[in-house]
mmCIF file of C-alpha atoms in Angstrom:
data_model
loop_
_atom_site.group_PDB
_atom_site.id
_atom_site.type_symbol
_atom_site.label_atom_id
_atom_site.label_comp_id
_atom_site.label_asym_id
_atom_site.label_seq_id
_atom_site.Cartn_x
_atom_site.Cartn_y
_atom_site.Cartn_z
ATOM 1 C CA UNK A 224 0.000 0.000 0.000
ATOM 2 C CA UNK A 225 1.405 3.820 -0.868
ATOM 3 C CA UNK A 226 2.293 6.222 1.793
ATOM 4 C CA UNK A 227 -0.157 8.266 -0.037
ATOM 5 C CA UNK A 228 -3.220 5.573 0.806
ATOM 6 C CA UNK A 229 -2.013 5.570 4.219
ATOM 7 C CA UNK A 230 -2.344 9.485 4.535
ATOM 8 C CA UNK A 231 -6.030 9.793 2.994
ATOM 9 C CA UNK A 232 -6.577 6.685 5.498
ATOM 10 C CA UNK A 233 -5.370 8.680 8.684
ATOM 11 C CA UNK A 234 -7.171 11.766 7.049
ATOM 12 C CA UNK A 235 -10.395 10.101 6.941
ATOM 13 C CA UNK A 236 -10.040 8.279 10.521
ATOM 14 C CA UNK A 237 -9.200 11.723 12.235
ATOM 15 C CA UNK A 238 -12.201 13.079 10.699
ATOM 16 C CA UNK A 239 -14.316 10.309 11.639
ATOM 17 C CA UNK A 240 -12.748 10.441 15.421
ATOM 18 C CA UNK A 241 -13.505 14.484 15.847
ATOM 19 C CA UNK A 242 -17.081 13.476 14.367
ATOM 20 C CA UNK A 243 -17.991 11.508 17.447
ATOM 21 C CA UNK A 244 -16.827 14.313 19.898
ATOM 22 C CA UNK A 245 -18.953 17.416 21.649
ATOM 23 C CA UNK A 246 -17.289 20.654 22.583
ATOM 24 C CA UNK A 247 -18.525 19.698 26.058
ATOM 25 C CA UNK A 248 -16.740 16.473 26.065
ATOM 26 C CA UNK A 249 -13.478 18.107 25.454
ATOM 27 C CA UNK A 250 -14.218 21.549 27.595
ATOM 28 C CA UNK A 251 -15.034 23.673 24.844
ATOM 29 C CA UNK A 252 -17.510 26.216 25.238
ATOM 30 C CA UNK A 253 -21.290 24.495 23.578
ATOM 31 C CA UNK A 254 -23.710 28.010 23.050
ATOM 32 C CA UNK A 255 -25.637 25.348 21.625
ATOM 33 C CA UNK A 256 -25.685 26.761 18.479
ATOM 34 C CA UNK A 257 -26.765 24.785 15.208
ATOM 35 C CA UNK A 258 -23.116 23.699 14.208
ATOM 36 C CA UNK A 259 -22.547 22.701 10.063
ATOM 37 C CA UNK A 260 -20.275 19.677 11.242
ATOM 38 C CA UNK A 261 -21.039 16.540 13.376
ATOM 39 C CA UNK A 262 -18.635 16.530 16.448
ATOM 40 C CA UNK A 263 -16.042 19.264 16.264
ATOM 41 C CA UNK A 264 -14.826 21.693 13.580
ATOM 42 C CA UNK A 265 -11.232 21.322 11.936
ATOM 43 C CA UNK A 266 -10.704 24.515 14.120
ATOM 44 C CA UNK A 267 -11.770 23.140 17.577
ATOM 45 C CA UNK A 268 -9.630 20.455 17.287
ATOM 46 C CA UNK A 269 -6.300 22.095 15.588
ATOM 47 C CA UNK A 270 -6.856 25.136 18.813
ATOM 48 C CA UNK A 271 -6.941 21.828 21.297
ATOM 49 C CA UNK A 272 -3.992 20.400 20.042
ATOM 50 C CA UNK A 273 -2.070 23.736 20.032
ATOM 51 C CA UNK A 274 -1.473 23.771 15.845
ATOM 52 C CA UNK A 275 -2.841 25.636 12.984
ATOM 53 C CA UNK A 276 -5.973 25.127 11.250
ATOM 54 C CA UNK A 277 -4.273 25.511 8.112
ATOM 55 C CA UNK A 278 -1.941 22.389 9.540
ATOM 56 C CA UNK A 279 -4.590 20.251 10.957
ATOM 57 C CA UNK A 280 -6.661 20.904 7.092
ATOM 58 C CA UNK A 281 -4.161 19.930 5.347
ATOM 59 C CA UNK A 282 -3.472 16.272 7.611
ATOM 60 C CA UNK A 283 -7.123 15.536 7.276
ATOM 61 C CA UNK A 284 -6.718 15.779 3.350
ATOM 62 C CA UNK A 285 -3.867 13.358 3.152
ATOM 63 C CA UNK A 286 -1.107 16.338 2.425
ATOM 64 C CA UNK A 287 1.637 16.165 4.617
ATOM 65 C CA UNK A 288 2.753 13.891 7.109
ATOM 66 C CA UNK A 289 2.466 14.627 11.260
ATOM 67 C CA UNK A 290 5.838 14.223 13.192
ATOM 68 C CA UNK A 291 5.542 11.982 16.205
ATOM 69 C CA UNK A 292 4.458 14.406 19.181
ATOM 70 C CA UNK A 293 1.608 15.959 17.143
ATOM 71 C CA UNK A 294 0.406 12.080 16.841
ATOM 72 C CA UNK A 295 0.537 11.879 20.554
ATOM 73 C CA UNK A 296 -0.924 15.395 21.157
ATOM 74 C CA UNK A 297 -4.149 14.318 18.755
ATOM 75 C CA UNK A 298 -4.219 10.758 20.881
ATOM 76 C CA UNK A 299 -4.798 12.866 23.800
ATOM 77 C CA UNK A 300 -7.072 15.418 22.269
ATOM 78 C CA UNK A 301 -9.708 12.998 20.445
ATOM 79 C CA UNK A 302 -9.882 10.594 23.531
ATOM 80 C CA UNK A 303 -8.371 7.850 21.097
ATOM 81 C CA UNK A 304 -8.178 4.437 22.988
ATOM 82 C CA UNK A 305 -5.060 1.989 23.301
ATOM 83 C CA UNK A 306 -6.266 0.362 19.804
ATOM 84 C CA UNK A 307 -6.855 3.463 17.923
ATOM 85 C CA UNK A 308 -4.118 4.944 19.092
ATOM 86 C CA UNK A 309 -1.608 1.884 17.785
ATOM 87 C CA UNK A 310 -3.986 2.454 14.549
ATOM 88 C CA UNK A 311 -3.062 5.734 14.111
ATOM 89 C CA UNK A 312 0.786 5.687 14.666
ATOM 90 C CA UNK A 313 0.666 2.679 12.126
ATOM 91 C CA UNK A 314 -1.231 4.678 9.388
ATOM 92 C CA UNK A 315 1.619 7.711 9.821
ATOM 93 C CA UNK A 316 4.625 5.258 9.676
ATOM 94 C CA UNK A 317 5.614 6.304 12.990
ATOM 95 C CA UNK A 318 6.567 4.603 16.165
ATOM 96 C CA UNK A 319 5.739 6.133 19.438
ATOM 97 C CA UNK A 320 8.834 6.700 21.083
ATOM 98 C CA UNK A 321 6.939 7.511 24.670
ATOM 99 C CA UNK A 322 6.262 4.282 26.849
ATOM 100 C CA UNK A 323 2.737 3.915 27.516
ATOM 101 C CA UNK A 324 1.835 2.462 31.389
ATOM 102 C CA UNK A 325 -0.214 -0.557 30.580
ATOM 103 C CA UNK A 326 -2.772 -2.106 32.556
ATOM 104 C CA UNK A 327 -2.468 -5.259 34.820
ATOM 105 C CA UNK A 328 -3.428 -8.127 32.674
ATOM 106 C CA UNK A 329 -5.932 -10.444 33.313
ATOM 107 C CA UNK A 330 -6.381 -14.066 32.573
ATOM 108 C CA UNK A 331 -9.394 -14.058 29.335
ATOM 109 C CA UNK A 332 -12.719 -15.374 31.263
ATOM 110 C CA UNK A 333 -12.767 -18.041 28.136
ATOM 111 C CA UNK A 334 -9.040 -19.035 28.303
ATOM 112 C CA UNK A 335 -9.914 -19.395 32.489
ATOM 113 C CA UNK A 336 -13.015 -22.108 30.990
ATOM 114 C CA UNK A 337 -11.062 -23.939 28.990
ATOM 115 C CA UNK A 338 -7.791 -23.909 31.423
ATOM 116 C CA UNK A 339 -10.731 -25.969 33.595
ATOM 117 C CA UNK A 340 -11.998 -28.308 31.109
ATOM 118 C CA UNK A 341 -8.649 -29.512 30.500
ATOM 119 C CA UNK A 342 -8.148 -32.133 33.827
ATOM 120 C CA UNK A 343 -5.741 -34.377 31.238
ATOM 121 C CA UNK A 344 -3.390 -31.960 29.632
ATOM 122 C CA UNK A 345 -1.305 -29.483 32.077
ATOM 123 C CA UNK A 346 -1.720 -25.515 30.342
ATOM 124 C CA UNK A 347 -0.994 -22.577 31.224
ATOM 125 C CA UNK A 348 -1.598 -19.180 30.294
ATOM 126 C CA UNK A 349 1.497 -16.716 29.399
ATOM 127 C CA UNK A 350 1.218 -13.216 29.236
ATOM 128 C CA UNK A 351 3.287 -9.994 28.533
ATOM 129 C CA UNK A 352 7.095 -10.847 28.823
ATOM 130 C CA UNK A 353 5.978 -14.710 29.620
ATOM 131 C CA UNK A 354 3.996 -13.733 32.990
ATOM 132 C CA UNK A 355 2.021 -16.395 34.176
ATOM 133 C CA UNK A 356 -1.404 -15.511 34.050
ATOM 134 C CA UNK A 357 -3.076 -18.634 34.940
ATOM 135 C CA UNK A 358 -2.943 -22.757 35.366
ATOM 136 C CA UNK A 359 -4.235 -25.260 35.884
ATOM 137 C CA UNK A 360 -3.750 -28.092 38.735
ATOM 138 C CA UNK A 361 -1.850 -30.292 36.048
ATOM 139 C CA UNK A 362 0.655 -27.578 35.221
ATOM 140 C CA UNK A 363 1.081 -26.807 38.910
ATOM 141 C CA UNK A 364 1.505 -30.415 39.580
ATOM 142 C CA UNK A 365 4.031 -30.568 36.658
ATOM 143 C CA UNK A 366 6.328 -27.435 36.810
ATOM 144 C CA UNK A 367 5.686 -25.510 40.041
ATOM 145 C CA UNK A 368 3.203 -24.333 42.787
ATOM 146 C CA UNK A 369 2.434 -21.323 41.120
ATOM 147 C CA UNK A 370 -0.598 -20.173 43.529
ATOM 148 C CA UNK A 371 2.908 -20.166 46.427
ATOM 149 C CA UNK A 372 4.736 -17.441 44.133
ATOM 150 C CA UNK A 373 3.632 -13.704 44.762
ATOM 151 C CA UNK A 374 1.550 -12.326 41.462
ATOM 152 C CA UNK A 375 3.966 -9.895 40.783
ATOM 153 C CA UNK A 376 6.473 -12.391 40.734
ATOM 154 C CA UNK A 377 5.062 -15.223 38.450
ATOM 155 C CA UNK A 378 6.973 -14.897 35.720
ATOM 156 C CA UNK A 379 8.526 -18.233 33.792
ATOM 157 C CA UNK A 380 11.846 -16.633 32.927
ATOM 158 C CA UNK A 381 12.108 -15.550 36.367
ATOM 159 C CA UNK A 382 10.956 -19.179 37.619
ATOM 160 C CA UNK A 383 13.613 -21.015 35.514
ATOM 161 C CA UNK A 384 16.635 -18.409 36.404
ATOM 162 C CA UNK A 385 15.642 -18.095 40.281
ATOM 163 C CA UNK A 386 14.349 -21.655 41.223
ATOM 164 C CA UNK A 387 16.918 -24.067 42.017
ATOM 165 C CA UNK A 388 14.218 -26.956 41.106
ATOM 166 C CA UNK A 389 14.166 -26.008 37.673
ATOM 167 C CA UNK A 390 17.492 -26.684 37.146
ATOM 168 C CA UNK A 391 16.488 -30.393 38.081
ATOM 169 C CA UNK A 392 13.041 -30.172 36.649
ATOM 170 C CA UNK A 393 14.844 -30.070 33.381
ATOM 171 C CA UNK A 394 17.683 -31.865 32.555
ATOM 172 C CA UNK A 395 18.511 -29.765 29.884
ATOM 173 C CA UNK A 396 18.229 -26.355 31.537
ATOM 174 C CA UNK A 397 20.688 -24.803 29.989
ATOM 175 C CA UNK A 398 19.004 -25.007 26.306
ATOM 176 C CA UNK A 399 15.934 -23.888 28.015
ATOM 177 C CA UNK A 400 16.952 -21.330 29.471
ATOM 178 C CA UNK A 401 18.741 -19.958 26.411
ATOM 179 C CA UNK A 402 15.493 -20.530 24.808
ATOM 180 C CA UNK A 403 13.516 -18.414 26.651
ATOM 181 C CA UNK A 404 15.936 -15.535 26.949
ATOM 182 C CA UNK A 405 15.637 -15.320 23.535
ATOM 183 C CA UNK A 406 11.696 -15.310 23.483
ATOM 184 C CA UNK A 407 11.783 -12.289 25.972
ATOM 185 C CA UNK A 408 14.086 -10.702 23.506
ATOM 186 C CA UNK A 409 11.418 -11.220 20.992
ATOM 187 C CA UNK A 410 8.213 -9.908 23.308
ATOM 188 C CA UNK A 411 10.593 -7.131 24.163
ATOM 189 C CA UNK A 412 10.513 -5.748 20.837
ATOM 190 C CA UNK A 413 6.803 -5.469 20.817
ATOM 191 C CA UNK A 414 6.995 -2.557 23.571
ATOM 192 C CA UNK A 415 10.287 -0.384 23.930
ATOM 193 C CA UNK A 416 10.948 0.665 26.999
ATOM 194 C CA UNK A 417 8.265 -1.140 28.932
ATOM 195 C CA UNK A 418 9.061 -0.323 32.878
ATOM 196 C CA UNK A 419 8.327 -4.069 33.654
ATOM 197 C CA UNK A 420 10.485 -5.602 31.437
ATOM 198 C CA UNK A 421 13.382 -3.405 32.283
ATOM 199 C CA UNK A 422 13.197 -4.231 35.534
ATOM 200 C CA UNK A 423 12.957 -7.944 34.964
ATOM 201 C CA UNK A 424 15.931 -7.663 33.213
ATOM 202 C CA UNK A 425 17.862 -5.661 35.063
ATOM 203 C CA UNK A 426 16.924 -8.238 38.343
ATOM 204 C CA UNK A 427 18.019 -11.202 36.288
ATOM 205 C CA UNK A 428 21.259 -9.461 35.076
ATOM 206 C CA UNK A 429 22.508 -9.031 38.429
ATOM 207 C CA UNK A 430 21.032 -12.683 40.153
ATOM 208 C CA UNK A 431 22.392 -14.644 37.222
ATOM 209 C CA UNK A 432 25.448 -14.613 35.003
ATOM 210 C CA UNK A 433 24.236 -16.614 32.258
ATOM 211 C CA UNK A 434 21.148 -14.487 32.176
ATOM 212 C CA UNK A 435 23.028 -11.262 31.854
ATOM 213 C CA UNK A 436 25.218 -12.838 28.691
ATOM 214 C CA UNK A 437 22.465 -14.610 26.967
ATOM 215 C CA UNK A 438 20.623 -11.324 26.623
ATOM 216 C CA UNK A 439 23.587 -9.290 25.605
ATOM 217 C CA UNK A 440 23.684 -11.667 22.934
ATOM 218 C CA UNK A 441 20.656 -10.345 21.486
ATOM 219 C CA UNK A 442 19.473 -14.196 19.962
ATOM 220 C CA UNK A 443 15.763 -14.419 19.093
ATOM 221 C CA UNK A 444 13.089 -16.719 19.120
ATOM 222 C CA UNK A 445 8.734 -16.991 18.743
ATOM 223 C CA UNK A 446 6.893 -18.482 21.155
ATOM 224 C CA UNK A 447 5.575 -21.390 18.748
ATOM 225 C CA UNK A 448 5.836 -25.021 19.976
ATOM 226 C CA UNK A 449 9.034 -27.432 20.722
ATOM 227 C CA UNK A 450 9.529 -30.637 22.759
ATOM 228 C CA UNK A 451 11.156 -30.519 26.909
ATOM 229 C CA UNK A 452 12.226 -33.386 28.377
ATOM 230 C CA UNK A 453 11.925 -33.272 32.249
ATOM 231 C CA UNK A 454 12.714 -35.438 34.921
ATOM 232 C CA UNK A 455 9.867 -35.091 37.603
ATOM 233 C CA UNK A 456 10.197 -36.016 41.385
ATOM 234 C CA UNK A 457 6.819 -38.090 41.384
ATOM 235 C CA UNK A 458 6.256 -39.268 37.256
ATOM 236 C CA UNK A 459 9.596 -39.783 36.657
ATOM 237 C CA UNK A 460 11.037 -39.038 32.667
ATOM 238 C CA UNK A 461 8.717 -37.451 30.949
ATOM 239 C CA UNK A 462 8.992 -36.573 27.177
ATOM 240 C CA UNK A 463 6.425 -33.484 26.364
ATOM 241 C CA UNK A 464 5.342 -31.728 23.125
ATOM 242 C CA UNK A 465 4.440 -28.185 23.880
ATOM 243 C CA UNK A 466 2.316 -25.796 22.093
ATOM 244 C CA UNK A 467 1.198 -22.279 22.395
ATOM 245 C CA UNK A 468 -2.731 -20.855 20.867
ATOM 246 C CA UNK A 469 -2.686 -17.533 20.697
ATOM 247 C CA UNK A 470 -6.404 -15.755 22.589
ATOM 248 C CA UNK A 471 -7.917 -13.818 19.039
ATOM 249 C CA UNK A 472 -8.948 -11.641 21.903
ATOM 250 C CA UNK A 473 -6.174 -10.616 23.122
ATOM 251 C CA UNK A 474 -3.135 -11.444 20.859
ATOM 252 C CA UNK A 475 -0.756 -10.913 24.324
ATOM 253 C CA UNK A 476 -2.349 -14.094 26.053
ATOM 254 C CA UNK A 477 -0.927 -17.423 24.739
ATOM 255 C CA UNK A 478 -2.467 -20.916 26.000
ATOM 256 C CA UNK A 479 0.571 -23.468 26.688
ATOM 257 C CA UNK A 480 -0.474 -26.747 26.493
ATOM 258 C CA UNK A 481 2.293 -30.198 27.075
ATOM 259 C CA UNK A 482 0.943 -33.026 25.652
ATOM 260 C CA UNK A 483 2.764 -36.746 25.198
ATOM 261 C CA UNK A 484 2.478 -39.337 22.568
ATOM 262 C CA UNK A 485 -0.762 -41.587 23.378
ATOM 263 C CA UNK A 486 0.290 -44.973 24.779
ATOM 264 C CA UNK A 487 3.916 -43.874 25.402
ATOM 265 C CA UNK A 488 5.440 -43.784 28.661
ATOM 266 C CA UNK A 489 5.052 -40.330 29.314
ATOM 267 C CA UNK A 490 1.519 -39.671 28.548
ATOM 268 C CA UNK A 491 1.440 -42.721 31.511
ATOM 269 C CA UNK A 492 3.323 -40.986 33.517
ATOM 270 C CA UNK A 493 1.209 -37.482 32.871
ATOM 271 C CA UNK A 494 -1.750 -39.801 33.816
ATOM 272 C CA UNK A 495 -0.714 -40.587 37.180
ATOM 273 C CA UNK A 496 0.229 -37.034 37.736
ATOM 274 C CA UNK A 497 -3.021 -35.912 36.926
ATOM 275 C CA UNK A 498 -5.121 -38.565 39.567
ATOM 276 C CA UNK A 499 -2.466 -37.632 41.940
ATOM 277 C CA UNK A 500 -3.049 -34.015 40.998
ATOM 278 C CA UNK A 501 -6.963 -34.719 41.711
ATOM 279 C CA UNK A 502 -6.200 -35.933 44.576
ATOM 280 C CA UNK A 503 -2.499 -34.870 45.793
ATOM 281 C CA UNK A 504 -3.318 -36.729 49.471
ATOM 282 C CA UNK A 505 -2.953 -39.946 47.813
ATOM 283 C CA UNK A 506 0.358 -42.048 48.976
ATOM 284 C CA UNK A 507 2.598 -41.293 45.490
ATOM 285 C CA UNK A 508 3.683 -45.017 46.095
ATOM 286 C CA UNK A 509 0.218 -46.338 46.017
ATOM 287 C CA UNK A 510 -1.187 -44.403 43.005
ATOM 288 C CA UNK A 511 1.818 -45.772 40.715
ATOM 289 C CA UNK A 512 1.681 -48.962 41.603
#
């Protein structure tokens, strides 16, 4: 698509934006007047945003391109939302240089249903910069106690570089570690300067010197599926094919499923885990036998 499609685009969805606004929603005098526009005038809007009419005329028509802060100062001055706002920096070309606080997330209410359904097949639910969002009592049973780890703090990156038992959960550690360095390196690029992620990197960096060089090394990967091999105190070996579903919802909640080969060993052992899950008073002894 031309840059000059994009511009008649952006045009038209300013337009369309200042159409759905009152002068009383954005404190501008309303003498209730009959007004020859729906919303507010080209002038109302270029006077809020502290540019010429002439200037703001000729973005609406598609004629010249809007640097950066005069993106961000019509964000704020049409009450555009986290969506629109992404829209319009990606019509003008432009990244937004400014690091927007986001909010908290929260586990999808479907991806919570279906984390429920599935009593034979451990899943989790990975967030921003692989937070752990939400499990279910296979996954805790498999990996980790997660409901014991503070919610600020349930992070899987953290988890592997900070808990000694993952370095025995998985007998490769090292490659999995490595692995998901380089998926934070990938999420990271999705939101510059995100305050969270800095600070999950900078506590990693100083806990853990393989964490500090593996990110310095700038390697990349997708969270997409793969194969983990771990050696579990009650199950024993276990050989697991992992994939991730990404929520249509909300594209920054993946669904992280392990699943074993039907009739194998493993998907034995993941059966046991999950009665002993079900019921984790049983003797372990008694429930393998």
């Amino acid at each position: 698509m031309s840059s000059k499609v994009h511009l008649d685009e952006l045009g038209e969805f300013l337009k369309a934006r200042r159409a759905e606004l009152s002068p009383r929603t954005v404190g501008l005098p309303d003498t209730g007047a009959p007004r020859r526009v729906p919303g507010l005038r080209r002038d109302e809007v270029a006077q809020l945003a502290a540019i010429s009419t002439d200037y703001y005329t000729r973005l609406e028509q598609g004629r010249i391109q809007a640097s950066a802060p005069v993106l961000a100062t019509l964000v704020r001055v049409l009450h555009l939302d986290d969506d629109q706002h992404d829209y319009l920096f990606e019509l003008a070309g432009k990244d937004d240089a400014q690091p927007r606080r986001r909010a908290a997330q929260k586990v999808r209410p479907q991806l919570r249903r279906l984390l429920d359904e599935l009593t034979a097949t451990p899943a989790i639910v990975l967030g921003r910069h692989m937070d752990i969002l939400a499990w279910n009592s296979l996954a805790a049973a498999l990996v980790a106690d997660f409901s014991g780890i503070p919610e600020k703090k349930r992070n899987y990156v953290r988890l592997l570089f900070t808990d000694p038992a993952m370095r025995t959960l998985y007998p490769d550690w090292e490659t999995i570690a490595r692995t998901c360095v380089a998926q934070l390196r990938m999420e990271a690029a999705k939101c510059p300067g995100d305050p969270r992620l800095a600070a999950l990197v900078g506590e990693l960096s100083v806990v853990d010197d393989h964490f500090r060089q593996w990110w310095a090394a700038h390697h990349v990967a997708a969270l997409r599926v793969g194969t983990k091999t771990l050696r579990h105190p009650l199950a024993g070996d276990l050989t697991l094919d992992w994939d991730s579903l990404t929520c249509t919802t909300d594209p920054e909640q993946q669904l992280v499923v392990w699943t074993a080969e039907p009739g194998s060993t493993s998907h034995e052992g993941l059966r046991f885990l999950a009665s002993w899950a079900a019921d984790p008073h049983e003797p372990a002894s008694d429930a393998a036998a």
